[in-house]
Amino acid sequence: MANFEKTPAEVQEILSKPIQQLGLRLEGSPLERFVQQLYAELDAKGLKRFRPKCYLSDEWGCPNMEPVIGIPFYLADPKLQRLESEMNDIEDARQIMMYMRHEAGHAFNYAYTLYKTQEWRNLFGPFRRPYRDNYKPVPFSRQFVRHMEGWYAQKHPDEDFAETFAVWMTPRSSWRNRYKGWGAMKKLLYMDRMGRTLADAEPVFPHGDTDITVEEMDVTVGEFYQRALDQQLTPGELPLDTDLRDIFNVSRRRKKNVRPAVELLRENRKVLIDKVNYWSGVQRPLVKKLVETIETKISDLGLRADIKYERDYLTELSVYATALAMNYMTRGKFILP
């Protein structure tokens, strides 16, 4: 339990409990309003017959070719939300709806078997293309929409469609203006036409089989998070000293209008992780580890920040961390020997 020592006492109490025994339910939980919002948005888009089943699972997902939506179990309970926030940053309301719309895109594809049609394959590519977690996107390509962090639509044709669906469905997204002149526009127009064509059509597969449900998760809360930690990549030892001293080059003799630089980074840690993750496409857990490594190094070096130039420091840190992340995306390492 060493990794959980800093969590609040009331949270530590549930670490030894099997997840299936926590009595978690989607109905009546903080998640229920998001499911209802998803259904309301589908209705507003004219999709009267498509209502994918939502259930609690181990992560966000839509089982392959099954028109159902799995939602992480930790979002259904305030204590689990606090634990997730400590371990990996909790999704806020905006991010939850982004995931909901994306997964609904997968479910829509499967419910109406669009992926089997030649038109779908011509636009998005072969559905049976091998699915790879490690993919090298083309940053800023206008052949794909932007919705989730990074360049997620480029990961696989199925993800491309799900992202296109999410952009089309998002209220006030102004996709016709935002994507004017983009190659991705033909995909959005296809989605818009399919939305109108299938508005009152019964899904080919209205129901689907779930992946692992919260009732089947016999591991304890602590075991679940320990496994997640064990599977995370780490940046390893990085020679950051020289660069960070250049960024925070405040003399040690100064006493006024300065404060520990690590305080500045801690106050802005989440937004820095969010932005680097979004623009680089590097997996969020790894970006989080990178920022934490930078934070630890700043603390160990005892670096200080001039209060008058804090915005400049944040700009430089953001550019620096993004440059490291893009190096990882293109070369497989944050810093080459």
mmCIF file of C-alpha atoms in Angstrom, residues 24-274:
data_model
loop_
_atom_site.group_PDB
_atom_site.id
_atom_site.type_symbol
_atom_site.label_atom_id
_atom_site.label_comp_id
_atom_site.label_asym_id
_atom_site.label_seq_id
_atom_site.Cartn_x
_atom_site.Cartn_y
_atom_site.Cartn_z
ATOM 1 C CA LEU A 24 -21.755 0.561 -7.152
ATOM 2 C CA ARG A 25 -24.643 1.384 -9.462
ATOM 3 C CA LEU A 26 -24.973 3.778 -12.348
ATOM 4 C CA GLU A 27 -28.561 4.608 -11.389
ATOM 5 C CA GLY A 28 -28.621 7.248 -8.672
ATOM 6 C CA SER A 29 -24.878 7.905 -8.954
ATOM 7 C CA PRO A 30 -23.206 11.175 -10.041
ATOM 8 C CA LEU A 31 -22.931 9.597 -13.508
ATOM 9 C CA GLU A 32 -26.649 9.286 -14.176
ATOM 10 C CA ARG A 33 -27.023 12.909 -15.268
ATOM 11 C CA PHE A 34 -24.312 12.454 -17.905
ATOM 12 C CA VAL A 35 -26.084 9.439 -19.385
ATOM 13 C CA GLN A 36 -29.301 11.448 -19.523
ATOM 14 C CA GLN A 37 -27.433 14.342 -21.141
ATOM 15 C CA LEU A 38 -26.067 11.968 -23.781
ATOM 16 C CA TYR A 39 -29.557 10.705 -24.571
ATOM 17 C CA ALA A 40 -30.879 14.280 -24.725
ATOM 18 C CA GLU A 41 -28.128 15.229 -27.191
ATOM 19 C CA LEU A 42 -28.928 12.202 -29.350
ATOM 20 C CA ASP A 43 -32.559 13.260 -29.349
ATOM 21 C CA ALA A 44 -31.603 16.828 -30.270
ATOM 22 C CA LYS A 45 -29.697 15.449 -33.269
ATOM 23 C CA GLY A 46 -32.831 13.637 -34.392
ATOM 24 C CA LEU A 47 -31.621 10.140 -33.479
ATOM 25 C CA LYS A 48 -34.876 8.852 -32.013
ATOM 26 C CA ARG A 49 -34.165 5.115 -31.945
ATOM 27 C CA PHE A 50 -30.518 4.975 -30.886
ATOM 28 C CA ARG A 51 -30.055 4.705 -27.109
ATOM 29 C CA PRO A 52 -26.894 2.729 -26.288
ATOM 30 C CA LYS A 53 -26.878 0.972 -22.938
ATOM 31 C CA CYS A 54 -24.353 2.377 -20.445
ATOM 32 C CA TYR A 55 -22.800 0.315 -17.643
ATOM 33 C CA LEU A 56 -19.983 0.521 -15.077
ATOM 34 C CA SER A 57 -16.746 -1.151 -16.120
ATOM 35 C CA ASP A 58 -12.986 -0.945 -15.529
ATOM 36 C CA GLU A 59 -12.384 1.822 -18.084
ATOM 37 C CA TRP A 60 -13.959 3.886 -20.836
ATOM 38 C CA GLY A 61 -14.797 1.683 -23.764
ATOM 39 C CA CYS A 62 -17.152 0.190 -26.271
ATOM 40 C CA PRO A 63 -16.537 -3.556 -26.700
ATOM 41 C CA ASN A 64 -15.636 -4.413 -30.281
ATOM 42 C CA MET A 65 -18.758 -4.378 -32.457
ATOM 43 C CA GLU A 66 -21.054 -4.183 -29.396
ATOM 44 C CA PRO A 67 -23.319 -1.070 -29.222
ATOM 45 C CA VAL A 68 -22.881 -0.484 -25.473
ATOM 46 C CA ILE A 69 -20.811 2.036 -23.484
ATOM 47 C CA GLY A 70 -18.569 1.127 -20.560
ATOM 48 C CA ILE A 71 -17.904 3.881 -18.012
ATOM 49 C CA PRO A 72 -15.131 3.731 -15.361
ATOM 50 C CA PHE A 73 -16.511 2.550 -12.022
ATOM 51 C CA TYR A 74 -14.602 5.177 -10.022
ATOM 52 C CA LEU A 75 -16.831 7.941 -11.411
ATOM 53 C CA ALA A 76 -19.840 6.455 -9.594
ATOM 54 C CA ASP A 77 -18.597 7.098 -6.045
ATOM 55 C CA PRO A 78 -17.148 10.216 -4.344
ATOM 56 C CA LYS A 79 -14.461 8.265 -2.410
ATOM 57 C CA LEU A 80 -13.306 6.492 -5.544
ATOM 58 C CA GLN A 81 -13.270 9.819 -7.367
ATOM 59 C CA ARG A 82 -10.889 11.177 -4.717
ATOM 60 C CA LEU A 83 -8.634 8.153 -5.105
ATOM 61 C CA GLU A 84 -8.595 8.440 -8.896
ATOM 62 C CA SER A 85 -7.826 12.136 -8.558
ATOM 63 C CA GLU A 86 -4.816 11.320 -6.375
ATOM 64 C CA MET A 87 -3.553 8.581 -8.695
ATOM 65 C CA ASN A 88 -4.277 9.844 -12.189
ATOM 66 C CA ASP A 89 -6.360 13.075 -12.217
ATOM 67 C CA ILE A 90 -10.137 12.731 -12.369
ATOM 68 C CA GLU A 91 -12.160 13.631 -15.468
ATOM 69 C CA ASP A 92 -14.188 16.809 -15.099
ATOM 70 C CA ALA A 93 -17.741 17.232 -16.443
ATOM 71 C CA ARG A 94 -16.532 18.490 -19.831
ATOM 72 C CA GLN A 95 -14.167 15.542 -20.284
ATOM 73 C CA ILE A 96 -16.804 13.018 -19.215
ATOM 74 C CA MET A 97 -19.152 14.235 -21.939
ATOM 75 C CA MET A 98 -16.318 14.170 -24.485
ATOM 76 C CA TYR A 99 -15.746 10.493 -23.664
ATOM 77 C CA MET A 100 -19.487 9.783 -23.718
ATOM 78 C CA ARG A 101 -19.885 11.260 -27.208
ATOM 79 C CA HIS A 102 -16.808 9.425 -28.483
ATOM 80 C CA GLU A 103 -17.971 6.042 -27.175
ATOM 81 C CA ALA A 104 -21.462 6.748 -28.521
ATOM 82 C CA GLY A 105 -19.806 7.110 -31.926
ATOM 83 C CA HIS A 106 -18.434 3.584 -31.680
ATOM 84 C CA ALA A 107 -21.823 2.296 -30.527
ATOM 85 C CA PHE A 108 -23.599 4.051 -33.417
ATOM 86 C CA ASN A 109 -21.166 2.522 -35.899
ATOM 87 C CA TYR A 110 -21.808 -0.963 -34.510
ATOM 88 C CA ALA A 111 -25.565 -0.563 -34.008
ATOM 89 C CA TYR A 112 -26.105 0.321 -37.688
ATOM 90 C CA THR A 113 -23.138 -1.710 -39.050
ATOM 91 C CA LEU A 114 -21.851 1.286 -41.007
ATOM 92 C CA TYR A 115 -18.312 -0.108 -40.946
ATOM 93 C CA LYS A 116 -19.420 -2.869 -43.324
ATOM 94 C CA THR A 117 -20.310 -0.472 -46.135
ATOM 95 C CA GLN A 118 -17.995 0.481 -48.970
ATOM 96 C CA GLU A 119 -18.661 4.189 -48.468
ATOM 97 C CA TRP A 120 -17.509 3.977 -44.843
ATOM 98 C CA ARG A 121 -14.341 2.131 -45.872
ATOM 99 C CA ASN A 122 -13.616 4.671 -48.603
ATOM 100 C CA LEU A 123 -13.842 7.523 -46.109
ATOM 101 C CA PHE A 124 -12.278 6.069 -42.980
ATOM 102 C CA GLY A 125 -10.271 3.051 -44.114
ATOM 103 C CA PRO A 126 -10.503 -0.693 -43.478
ATOM 104 C CA PHE A 127 -12.232 -1.555 -40.223
ATOM 105 C CA ARG A 128 -10.046 -4.668 -39.867
ATOM 106 C CA ARG A 129 -6.808 -2.687 -39.915
ATOM 107 C CA PRO A 130 -4.585 -3.839 -37.007
ATOM 108 C CA TYR A 131 -5.217 -1.790 -33.869
ATOM 109 C CA ARG A 132 -2.030 -0.404 -32.321
ATOM 110 C CA ASP A 133 -1.742 1.491 -29.039
ATOM 111 C CA ASN A 134 1.548 3.003 -30.147
ATOM 112 C CA TYR A 135 0.873 4.954 -33.315
ATOM 113 C CA LYS A 136 2.693 7.871 -34.886
ATOM 114 C CA PRO A 137 0.226 10.547 -35.969
ATOM 115 C CA VAL A 138 0.778 13.377 -38.414
ATOM 116 C CA PRO A 139 0.341 16.451 -36.191
ATOM 117 C CA PHE A 140 -2.093 19.096 -37.469
ATOM 118 C CA SER A 141 -3.319 16.935 -40.360
ATOM 119 C CA ARG A 142 -6.572 18.393 -41.683
ATOM 120 C CA GLN A 143 -7.772 15.012 -42.861
ATOM 121 C CA PHE A 144 -8.985 14.278 -39.336
ATOM 122 C CA VAL A 145 -11.189 16.087 -36.818
ATOM 123 C CA ARG A 146 -9.896 17.119 -33.393
ATOM 124 C CA HIS A 147 -11.889 16.039 -30.354
ATOM 125 C CA MET A 148 -10.014 13.913 -27.834
ATOM 126 C CA GLU A 149 -6.534 14.785 -26.662
ATOM 127 C CA GLY A 150 -3.641 14.346 -29.032
ATOM 128 C CA TRP A 151 -4.418 13.264 -32.585
ATOM 129 C CA TYR A 152 -6.629 10.369 -31.572
ATOM 130 C CA ALA A 153 -8.653 10.146 -34.785
ATOM 131 C CA GLN A 154 -5.486 8.975 -36.527
ATOM 132 C CA LYS A 155 -5.149 5.884 -34.350
ATOM 133 C CA HIS A 156 -7.526 3.646 -36.330
ATOM 134 C CA PRO A 157 -10.436 4.011 -38.809
ATOM 135 C CA ASP A 158 -12.880 3.090 -36.048
ATOM 136 C CA GLU A 159 -11.477 5.876 -33.848
ATOM 137 C CA ASP A 160 -11.616 8.272 -36.793
ATOM 138 C CA PHE A 161 -15.341 7.629 -37.139
ATOM 139 C CA ALA A 162 -15.981 7.875 -33.379
ATOM 140 C CA GLU A 163 -14.194 11.234 -33.248
ATOM 141 C CA THR A 164 -16.116 12.459 -36.298
ATOM 142 C CA PHE A 165 -19.402 11.422 -34.672
ATOM 143 C CA ALA A 166 -18.440 13.209 -31.433
ATOM 144 C CA VAL A 167 -17.617 16.471 -33.210
ATOM 145 C CA TRP A 168 -20.852 16.279 -35.219
ATOM 146 C CA MET A 169 -22.872 15.618 -32.068
ATOM 147 C CA THR A 170 -21.308 18.168 -29.704
ATOM 148 C CA PRO A 171 -23.736 21.047 -29.080
ATOM 149 C CA ARG A 172 -22.560 24.391 -30.497
ATOM 150 C CA SER A 173 -19.455 22.808 -32.056
ATOM 151 C CA SER A 174 -19.982 24.874 -35.235
ATOM 152 C CA TRP A 175 -18.316 22.096 -37.180
ATOM 153 C CA ARG A 176 -19.344 23.492 -40.564
ATOM 154 C CA ASN A 177 -17.356 26.651 -39.897
ATOM 155 C CA ARG A 178 -14.523 25.143 -37.900
ATOM 156 C CA TYR A 179 -13.701 22.484 -40.497
ATOM 157 C CA LYS A 180 -14.400 24.512 -43.624
ATOM 158 C CA GLY A 181 -11.738 23.692 -46.210
ATOM 159 C CA TRP A 182 -10.476 20.643 -44.275
ATOM 160 C CA GLY A 183 -10.259 17.176 -45.795
ATOM 161 C CA ALA A 184 -12.158 15.997 -42.696
ATOM 162 C CA MET A 185 -15.239 17.895 -43.879
ATOM 163 C CA LYS A 186 -16.300 15.068 -46.209
ATOM 164 C CA LYS A 187 -16.408 12.739 -43.180
ATOM 165 C CA LEU A 188 -18.531 15.196 -41.216
ATOM 166 C CA LEU A 189 -20.935 15.649 -44.126
ATOM 167 C CA TYR A 190 -21.228 11.865 -44.377
ATOM 168 C CA MET A 191 -21.996 11.702 -40.658
ATOM 169 C CA ASP A 192 -24.600 14.434 -40.999
ATOM 170 C CA ARG A 193 -26.263 12.574 -43.872
ATOM 171 C CA MET A 194 -26.225 9.289 -41.931
ATOM 172 C CA GLY A 195 -27.753 11.061 -38.946
ATOM 173 C CA ARG A 196 -30.668 12.225 -41.066
ATOM 174 C CA THR A 197 -30.997 8.935 -42.963
ATOM 175 C CA LEU A 198 -31.058 6.829 -39.791
ATOM 176 C CA ALA A 199 -32.982 9.263 -37.597
ATOM 177 C CA ASP A 200 -36.073 7.062 -37.291
ATOM 178 C CA ALA A 201 -34.478 3.755 -38.243
ATOM 179 C CA GLU A 202 -34.304 0.914 -35.759
ATOM 180 C CA PRO A 203 -30.683 -0.187 -35.139
ATOM 181 C CA VAL A 204 -29.635 -3.428 -36.805
ATOM 182 C CA PHE A 205 -28.252 -4.416 -33.392
ATOM 183 C CA PRO A 206 -30.182 -2.480 -30.719
ATOM 184 C CA HIS A 207 -28.548 -4.428 -27.872
ATOM 185 C CA GLY A 208 -25.039 -5.672 -27.232
ATOM 186 C CA ASP A 209 -22.984 -7.747 -24.831
ATOM 187 C CA THR A 210 -21.025 -5.903 -22.172
ATOM 188 C CA ASP A 211 -17.351 -6.270 -21.437
ATOM 189 C CA ILE A 212 -16.381 -6.780 -17.783
ATOM 190 C CA THR A 213 -18.966 -5.219 -15.492
ATOM 191 C CA VAL A 214 -18.470 -3.805 -12.014
ATOM 192 C CA GLU A 215 -20.354 -6.816 -10.604
ATOM 193 C CA GLU A 216 -17.666 -9.110 -12.065
ATOM 194 C CA MET A 217 -14.640 -7.194 -10.749
ATOM 195 C CA ASP A 218 -13.392 -9.374 -7.886
ATOM 196 C CA VAL A 219 -10.072 -7.561 -7.404
ATOM 197 C CA THR A 220 -9.783 -5.115 -4.534
ATOM 198 C CA VAL A 221 -9.608 -1.381 -5.132
ATOM 199 C CA GLY A 222 -5.956 -1.396 -4.066
ATOM 200 C CA GLU A 223 -5.110 -4.274 -6.423
ATOM 201 C CA PHE A 224 -6.816 -2.507 -9.321
ATOM 202 C CA TYR A 225 -4.771 0.646 -8.869
ATOM 203 C CA GLN A 226 -1.538 -1.211 -8.160
ATOM 204 C CA ARG A 227 -1.903 -3.085 -11.460
ATOM 205 C CA ALA A 228 -2.493 0.202 -13.242
ATOM 206 C CA LEU A 229 0.647 1.669 -11.666
ATOM 207 C CA ASP A 230 2.705 -1.385 -12.576
ATOM 208 C CA GLN A 231 1.645 -1.121 -16.225
ATOM 209 C CA GLN A 232 2.463 2.555 -16.595
ATOM 210 C CA LEU A 233 5.491 3.603 -18.564
ATOM 211 C CA THR A 234 7.997 5.862 -16.826
ATOM 212 C CA PRO A 235 10.346 8.432 -18.361
ATOM 213 C CA GLY A 236 13.275 7.068 -16.340
ATOM 214 C CA GLU A 237 16.210 9.215 -15.302
ATOM 215 C CA LEU A 238 16.311 12.386 -17.388
ATOM 216 C CA PRO A 239 19.217 14.886 -17.458
ATOM 217 C CA LEU A 240 17.100 17.993 -16.879
ATOM 218 C CA ASP A 241 19.331 19.963 -14.491
ATOM 219 C CA THR A 242 20.929 22.318 -17.003
ATOM 220 C CA ASP A 243 17.692 23.117 -18.827
ATOM 221 C CA LEU A 244 15.732 23.798 -15.645
ATOM 222 C CA ARG A 245 18.488 26.013 -14.241
ATOM 223 C CA ASP A 246 18.315 28.006 -17.481
ATOM 224 C CA ILE A 247 14.544 28.440 -17.103
ATOM 225 C CA PHE A 248 14.678 29.395 -13.410
ATOM 226 C CA ASN A 249 17.916 31.385 -13.367
ATOM 227 C CA VAL A 250 17.172 33.433 -10.246
ATOM 228 C CA SER A 251 20.193 34.156 -8.068
ATOM 229 C CA ARG A 252 20.252 32.333 -4.731
ATOM 230 C CA ARG A 253 21.188 35.637 -3.084
ATOM 231 C CA ARG A 254 17.868 37.279 -3.942
ATOM 232 C CA LYS A 255 15.450 37.514 -1.034
ATOM 233 C CA LYS A 256 12.563 39.671 -2.263
ATOM 234 C CA ASN A 257 9.777 38.861 -4.743
ATOM 235 C CA VAL A 258 10.860 35.262 -5.183
ATOM 236 C CA ARG A 259 9.385 31.918 -4.138
ATOM 237 C CA PRO A 260 10.200 28.220 -4.660
ATOM 238 C CA ALA A 261 9.682 27.365 -8.338
ATOM 239 C CA VAL A 262 8.179 24.017 -7.376
ATOM 240 C CA GLU A 263 5.175 25.857 -5.872
ATOM 241 C CA LEU A 264 4.454 27.443 -9.241
ATOM 242 C CA LEU A 265 4.550 24.068 -10.992
ATOM 243 C CA ARG A 266 2.366 22.374 -8.371
ATOM 244 C CA GLU A 267 -0.291 25.075 -8.725
ATOM 245 C CA ASN A 268 -0.401 24.574 -12.487
ATOM 246 C CA ARG A 269 0.399 20.856 -12.737
ATOM 247 C CA LYS A 270 -2.971 19.639 -14.016
ATOM 248 C CA VAL A 271 -3.386 22.274 -16.726
ATOM 249 C CA LEU A 272 0.204 21.652 -17.866
ATOM 250 C CA ILE A 273 -0.453 17.904 -18.104
ATOM 251 C CA ASP A 274 -3.743 18.540 -19.928
#
